[in-house]
Short mmCIF file of N, CA, C and O in Angstrom, two decimals:
data_model
loop_
_atom_site.label_atom_id
_atom_site.label_comp_id
_atom_site.label_asym_id
_atom_site.label_seq_id
_atom_site.Cartn_x
_atom_site.Cartn_y
_atom_site.Cartn_z
N MET A 1 14.33 11.90 37.50
CA MET A 1 14.00 10.75 38.31
C MET A 1 14.63 9.49 37.75
O MET A 1 14.98 8.60 38.49
N ALA A 2 14.78 9.42 36.44
CA ALA A 2 15.37 8.23 35.83
C ALA A 2 16.78 8.00 36.34
O ALA A 2 17.18 6.86 36.58
N ASP A 3 17.54 9.09 36.52
CA ASP A 3 18.90 8.95 37.03
C ASP A 3 18.90 8.40 38.45
O ASP A 3 19.72 7.55 38.80
N ALA A 4 17.99 8.91 39.28
CA ALA A 4 17.91 8.43 40.66
C ALA A 4 17.46 6.97 40.71
O ALA A 4 17.97 6.19 41.51
N THR A 5 16.53 6.61 39.86
CA THR A 5 16.07 5.23 39.81
C THR A 5 17.18 4.31 39.34
O THR A 5 17.39 3.24 39.90
N THR A 6 17.91 4.76 38.33
CA THR A 6 19.03 3.98 37.83
C THR A 6 20.09 3.81 38.91
O THR A 6 20.63 2.71 39.10
N ALA A 7 20.39 4.88 39.63
CA ALA A 7 21.38 4.81 40.70
C ALA A 7 20.93 3.85 41.80
O ALA A 7 21.73 3.05 42.32
N ALA A 8 19.66 3.90 42.16
CA ALA A 8 19.13 3.00 43.19
C ALA A 8 19.20 1.55 42.72
O ALA A 8 19.58 0.66 43.49
N LYS A 9 18.85 1.33 41.46
CA LYS A 9 18.91 -0.03 40.92
C LYS A 9 20.35 -0.54 40.93
O LYS A 9 20.61 -1.70 41.27
N GLN A 10 21.29 0.33 40.56
CA GLN A 10 22.69 -0.07 40.58
C GLN A 10 23.16 -0.41 41.99
O GLN A 10 23.93 -1.36 42.17
N ARG A 11 22.70 0.34 42.98
CA ARG A 11 23.07 0.03 44.37
C ARG A 11 22.51 -1.32 44.79
O ARG A 11 23.18 -2.10 45.46
N ILE A 12 21.29 -1.60 44.40
CA ILE A 12 20.69 -2.90 44.72
C ILE A 12 21.47 -4.01 44.03
O ILE A 12 21.79 -5.03 44.65
N ASP A 13 21.79 -3.82 42.77
CA ASP A 13 22.56 -4.82 42.02
C ASP A 13 23.92 -5.07 42.67
O ASP A 13 24.35 -6.21 42.80
N ARG A 14 24.59 -3.98 43.09
CA ARG A 14 25.89 -4.13 43.74
C ARG A 14 25.76 -4.86 45.07
O ARG A 14 26.58 -5.71 45.42
N ALA A 15 24.71 -4.54 45.83
CA ALA A 15 24.49 -5.20 47.12
C ALA A 15 24.25 -6.70 46.93
O ALA A 15 24.82 -7.52 47.65
N LEU A 16 23.44 -7.03 45.95
CA LEU A 16 23.16 -8.45 45.69
C LEU A 16 24.41 -9.17 45.20
O LEU A 16 24.68 -10.31 45.61
N ALA A 17 25.18 -8.52 44.33
CA ALA A 17 26.41 -9.14 43.83
C ALA A 17 27.42 -9.34 44.96
O ALA A 17 28.07 -10.39 45.05
N ALA A 18 27.53 -8.36 45.84
CA ALA A 18 28.45 -8.48 46.97
C ALA A 18 28.02 -9.61 47.90
O ALA A 18 28.85 -10.40 48.38
N LEU A 19 26.73 -9.69 48.16
CA LEU A 19 26.22 -10.77 49.01
C LEU A 19 26.48 -12.12 48.37
O LEU A 19 26.91 -13.06 49.05
N GLU A 20 26.24 -12.24 47.09
CA GLU A 20 26.46 -13.51 46.40
C GLU A 20 27.93 -13.91 46.43
O GLU A 20 28.26 -15.05 46.73
N ARG A 21 28.82 -12.94 46.16
CA ARG A 21 30.26 -13.24 46.22
C ARG A 21 30.68 -13.68 47.61
O ARG A 21 31.41 -14.65 47.78
N ARG A 22 30.18 -12.98 48.61
CA ARG A 22 30.55 -13.30 49.99
C ARG A 22 30.02 -14.69 50.38
O ARG A 22 30.73 -15.48 51.00
N ALA A 23 28.80 -14.98 50.01
CA ALA A 23 28.22 -16.29 50.33
C ALA A 23 28.98 -17.41 49.62
O ALA A 23 29.26 -18.45 50.22
N LEU A 24 29.32 -17.20 48.36
CA LEU A 24 30.08 -18.22 47.62
C LEU A 24 31.46 -18.42 48.23
O LEU A 24 31.94 -19.56 48.34
N ASP A 25 32.11 -17.33 48.64
CA ASP A 25 33.42 -17.43 49.28
C ASP A 25 33.33 -18.21 50.59
O ASP A 25 34.13 -19.11 50.84
N LEU A 26 32.35 -17.85 51.41
CA LEU A 26 32.19 -18.56 52.68
C LEU A 26 31.83 -20.03 52.46
O LEU A 26 32.31 -20.90 53.18
N LYS A 27 31.00 -20.29 51.47
CA LYS A 27 30.63 -21.66 51.16
C LYS A 27 31.85 -22.46 50.71
O LYS A 27 32.04 -23.61 51.13
N ALA A 28 32.68 -21.85 49.89
CA ALA A 28 33.89 -22.54 49.41
C ALA A 28 34.84 -22.82 50.57
O ALA A 28 35.41 -23.92 50.67
N ARG A 29 35.04 -21.85 51.45
CA ARG A 29 35.92 -22.07 52.59
C ARG A 29 35.35 -23.11 53.53
O ARG A 29 36.08 -23.92 54.09
N THR A 30 34.05 -23.11 53.69
CA THR A 30 33.40 -24.09 54.55
C THR A 30 33.57 -25.49 53.98
O THR A 30 33.88 -26.43 54.69
N ALA A 31 33.37 -25.62 52.67
CA ALA A 31 33.50 -26.93 52.03
C ALA A 31 34.93 -27.46 52.18
O ALA A 31 35.14 -28.65 52.39
N ALA A 32 35.91 -26.58 52.09
CA ALA A 32 37.31 -27.00 52.20
C ALA A 32 37.67 -27.38 53.63
O ALA A 32 38.54 -28.22 53.84
N ALA A 33 37.03 -26.77 54.61
CA ALA A 33 37.43 -26.98 56.01
C ALA A 33 36.45 -27.82 56.82
O ALA A 33 36.67 -28.03 58.00
N THR A 34 35.38 -28.28 56.21
CA THR A 34 34.36 -29.00 56.96
C THR A 34 34.88 -30.31 57.53
O THR A 34 35.53 -31.08 56.84
N THR A 35 34.59 -30.53 58.80
CA THR A 35 34.98 -31.78 59.44
C THR A 35 33.77 -32.65 59.77
O THR A 35 33.92 -33.81 60.12
N ALA A 36 32.58 -32.10 59.68
CA ALA A 36 31.37 -32.86 59.97
C ALA A 36 31.13 -33.88 58.85
O ALA A 36 31.38 -33.59 57.69
N GLU A 37 30.65 -35.03 59.24
CA GLU A 37 30.45 -36.10 58.26
C GLU A 37 29.46 -35.72 57.16
O GLU A 37 29.66 -36.04 56.01
N ASP A 38 28.39 -35.03 57.52
CA ASP A 38 27.37 -34.72 56.52
C ASP A 38 27.62 -33.37 55.84
O ASP A 38 26.82 -32.96 55.02
N GLY A 39 28.71 -32.69 56.16
CA GLY A 39 29.01 -31.42 55.53
C GLY A 39 28.16 -30.28 56.03
O GLY A 39 28.16 -29.21 55.46
N ASP A 40 27.44 -30.47 57.10
CA ASP A 40 26.58 -29.44 57.67
C ASP A 40 27.42 -28.43 58.43
O ASP A 40 28.09 -28.77 59.41
N LEU A 41 27.40 -27.18 58.01
CA LEU A 41 28.18 -26.13 58.64
C LEU A 41 27.85 -26.00 60.12
O LEU A 41 28.70 -25.70 60.94
N PHE A 42 26.58 -26.24 60.48
CA PHE A 42 26.14 -26.04 61.85
C PHE A 42 26.30 -27.28 62.72
O PHE A 42 26.01 -27.24 63.91
N ALA A 43 26.78 -28.39 62.16
CA ALA A 43 26.88 -29.63 62.90
C ALA A 43 28.14 -29.70 63.76
O ALA A 43 28.20 -30.47 64.70
N THR A 44 29.13 -28.92 63.46
CA THR A 44 30.39 -29.00 64.18
C THR A 44 30.49 -27.88 65.22
O THR A 44 29.83 -26.87 65.10
N HIS A 45 31.31 -28.07 66.21
CA HIS A 45 31.44 -27.08 67.28
C HIS A 45 32.84 -26.50 67.34
O HIS A 45 33.23 -25.96 68.37
N ASP A 46 33.59 -26.59 66.27
CA ASP A 46 34.95 -26.05 66.33
C ASP A 46 34.94 -24.53 66.16
O ASP A 46 34.03 -23.97 65.59
N PRO A 47 35.94 -23.86 66.68
CA PRO A 47 36.00 -22.40 66.63
C PRO A 47 36.01 -21.84 65.21
O PRO A 47 35.46 -20.77 64.96
N ALA A 48 36.62 -22.53 64.28
CA ALA A 48 36.65 -22.06 62.90
C ALA A 48 35.25 -22.01 62.32
O ALA A 48 34.91 -21.08 61.58
N ALA A 49 34.43 -22.99 62.65
CA ALA A 49 33.06 -23.00 62.17
C ALA A 49 32.28 -21.84 62.76
O ALA A 49 31.50 -21.18 62.06
N ALA A 50 32.51 -21.55 64.03
CA ALA A 50 31.83 -20.42 64.67
C ALA A 50 32.22 -19.11 63.99
O ALA A 50 31.38 -18.24 63.79
N THR A 51 33.47 -19.00 63.61
CA THR A 51 33.94 -17.80 62.90
C THR A 51 33.26 -17.69 61.54
O THR A 51 32.79 -16.61 61.15
N ARG A 52 33.18 -18.79 60.81
CA ARG A 52 32.52 -18.78 59.49
C ARG A 52 31.04 -18.42 59.63
O ARG A 52 30.50 -17.67 58.82
N ILE A 53 30.39 -18.95 60.64
CA ILE A 53 28.98 -18.64 60.86
C ILE A 53 28.82 -17.15 61.16
O ILE A 53 27.93 -16.50 60.60
N ALA A 54 29.68 -16.61 62.00
CA ALA A 54 29.61 -15.19 62.33
C ALA A 54 29.84 -14.33 61.09
O ALA A 54 29.16 -13.32 60.89
N GLU A 55 30.78 -14.72 60.22
CA GLU A 55 31.03 -13.98 58.99
C GLU A 55 29.82 -14.01 58.07
O GLU A 55 29.46 -12.99 57.47
N LEU A 56 29.19 -15.16 57.97
CA LEU A 56 28.01 -15.28 57.12
C LEU A 56 26.86 -14.43 57.67
O LEU A 56 26.16 -13.75 56.92
N GLU A 57 26.68 -14.46 58.98
CA GLU A 57 25.63 -13.64 59.59
C GLU A 57 25.91 -12.16 59.37
O GLU A 57 25.00 -11.38 59.07
N ALA A 58 27.17 -11.74 59.50
CA ALA A 58 27.53 -10.34 59.28
C ALA A 58 27.28 -9.94 57.83
O ALA A 58 26.77 -8.84 57.56
N ALA A 59 27.61 -10.81 56.89
CA ALA A 59 27.37 -10.52 55.47
C ALA A 59 25.88 -10.38 55.21
O ALA A 59 25.46 -9.49 54.46
N GLY A 60 25.09 -11.22 55.83
CA GLY A 60 23.64 -11.14 55.66
C GLY A 60 23.08 -9.85 56.22
O GLY A 60 22.23 -9.20 55.59
N ARG A 61 23.57 -9.45 57.40
CA ARG A 61 23.12 -8.18 57.99
C ARG A 61 23.52 -7.00 57.12
O ARG A 61 22.72 -6.08 56.89
N GLU A 62 24.75 -7.01 56.63
CA GLU A 62 25.24 -5.93 55.78
C GLU A 62 24.41 -5.81 54.51
O GLU A 62 23.99 -4.72 54.12
N ALA A 63 24.16 -6.93 53.87
CA ALA A 63 23.36 -6.92 52.63
C ALA A 63 21.94 -6.46 52.92
O ALA A 63 21.36 -5.69 52.15
N SER A 64 21.39 -6.90 54.03
CA SER A 64 20.04 -6.50 54.40
C SER A 64 19.95 -5.00 54.60
O SER A 64 19.00 -4.35 54.14
N GLU A 65 20.95 -4.43 55.27
CA GLU A 65 20.96 -2.99 55.49
C GLU A 65 21.08 -2.22 54.17
O GLU A 65 20.40 -1.22 53.96
N MET A 66 21.95 -2.71 53.28
CA MET A 66 22.13 -2.04 51.99
C MET A 66 20.86 -2.11 51.16
O MET A 66 20.46 -1.13 50.53
N LEU A 67 20.21 -3.26 51.17
CA LEU A 67 18.98 -3.41 50.40
C LEU A 67 17.85 -2.58 51.00
O LEU A 67 17.05 -2.00 50.27
N ALA A 68 17.79 -2.50 52.33
CA ALA A 68 16.77 -1.67 52.97
C ALA A 68 16.95 -0.21 52.62
O ALA A 68 15.98 0.50 52.35
N GLN A 69 18.19 0.25 52.59
CA GLN A 69 18.47 1.63 52.23
C GLN A 69 18.08 1.90 50.77
O GLN A 69 17.45 2.91 50.47
N ALA A 70 18.43 0.99 49.89
CA ALA A 70 18.07 1.15 48.48
C ALA A 70 16.55 1.14 48.31
O ALA A 70 16.00 1.93 47.53
N ALA A 71 15.86 0.26 49.03
CA ALA A 71 14.40 0.20 48.94
C ALA A 71 13.78 1.49 49.45
O ALA A 71 12.82 2.00 48.85
N ALA A 72 14.32 2.05 50.53
CA ALA A 72 13.80 3.31 51.07
C ALA A 72 13.98 4.43 50.06
O ALA A 72 13.08 5.27 49.87
N GLU A 73 15.12 4.45 49.39
CA GLU A 73 15.36 5.48 48.37
C GLU A 73 14.39 5.33 47.22
O GLU A 73 13.87 6.32 46.70
N LEU A 74 14.14 4.10 46.81
CA LEU A 74 13.17 3.87 45.73
C LEU A 74 11.77 4.32 46.14
O LEU A 74 11.05 4.96 45.36
N ARG A 75 11.38 4.00 47.37
CA ARG A 75 10.06 4.43 47.86
C ARG A 75 9.97 5.96 47.87
O ARG A 75 8.95 6.53 47.49
N ASP A 76 11.04 6.62 48.33
CA ASP A 76 11.06 8.08 48.33
C ASP A 76 10.90 8.64 46.92
O ASP A 76 10.13 9.58 46.70
N MET A 77 11.63 8.07 45.98
CA MET A 77 11.56 8.55 44.61
C MET A 77 10.17 8.32 44.02
O MET A 77 9.63 9.18 43.32
N LEU A 78 9.59 7.16 44.30
CA LEU A 78 8.26 6.86 43.77
C LEU A 78 7.23 7.78 44.41
O LEU A 78 6.27 8.19 43.76
N GLY A 79 7.42 8.12 45.69
CA GLY A 79 6.51 9.05 46.36
C GLY A 79 6.59 10.43 45.76
O GLY A 79 5.59 11.14 45.63
N GLU A 80 7.79 10.85 45.38
CA GLU A 80 7.97 12.16 44.76
C GLU A 80 7.34 12.20 43.37
O GLU A 80 6.86 13.23 42.93
N ALA A 81 7.36 11.06 42.67
CA ALA A 81 6.84 11.02 41.31
C ALA A 81 5.31 10.98 41.31
O ALA A 81 4.69 11.36 40.33
N GLY A 82 4.72 10.49 42.39
CA GLY A 82 3.26 10.27 42.42
C GLY A 82 2.45 11.42 42.82
O GLY A 82 2.46 12.54 42.79
#
């Protein structure tokens, strides 16, 4: 069980790291391309901003799915151990 728990933890760590990298990348690109006076990503209506928003939403969905899968695996393992 320790191997399975370790593998699940590693998957969670990878998912979180991927989400963090993606969010930082999108944030950096947004900061470089922002045209809104207050720097609010959602304040502008240009197509590039819509693309960045869609990318961020997709990254969030992907990370959520990966974390849900890892959590389900952990629950399964804990159920088997109990």
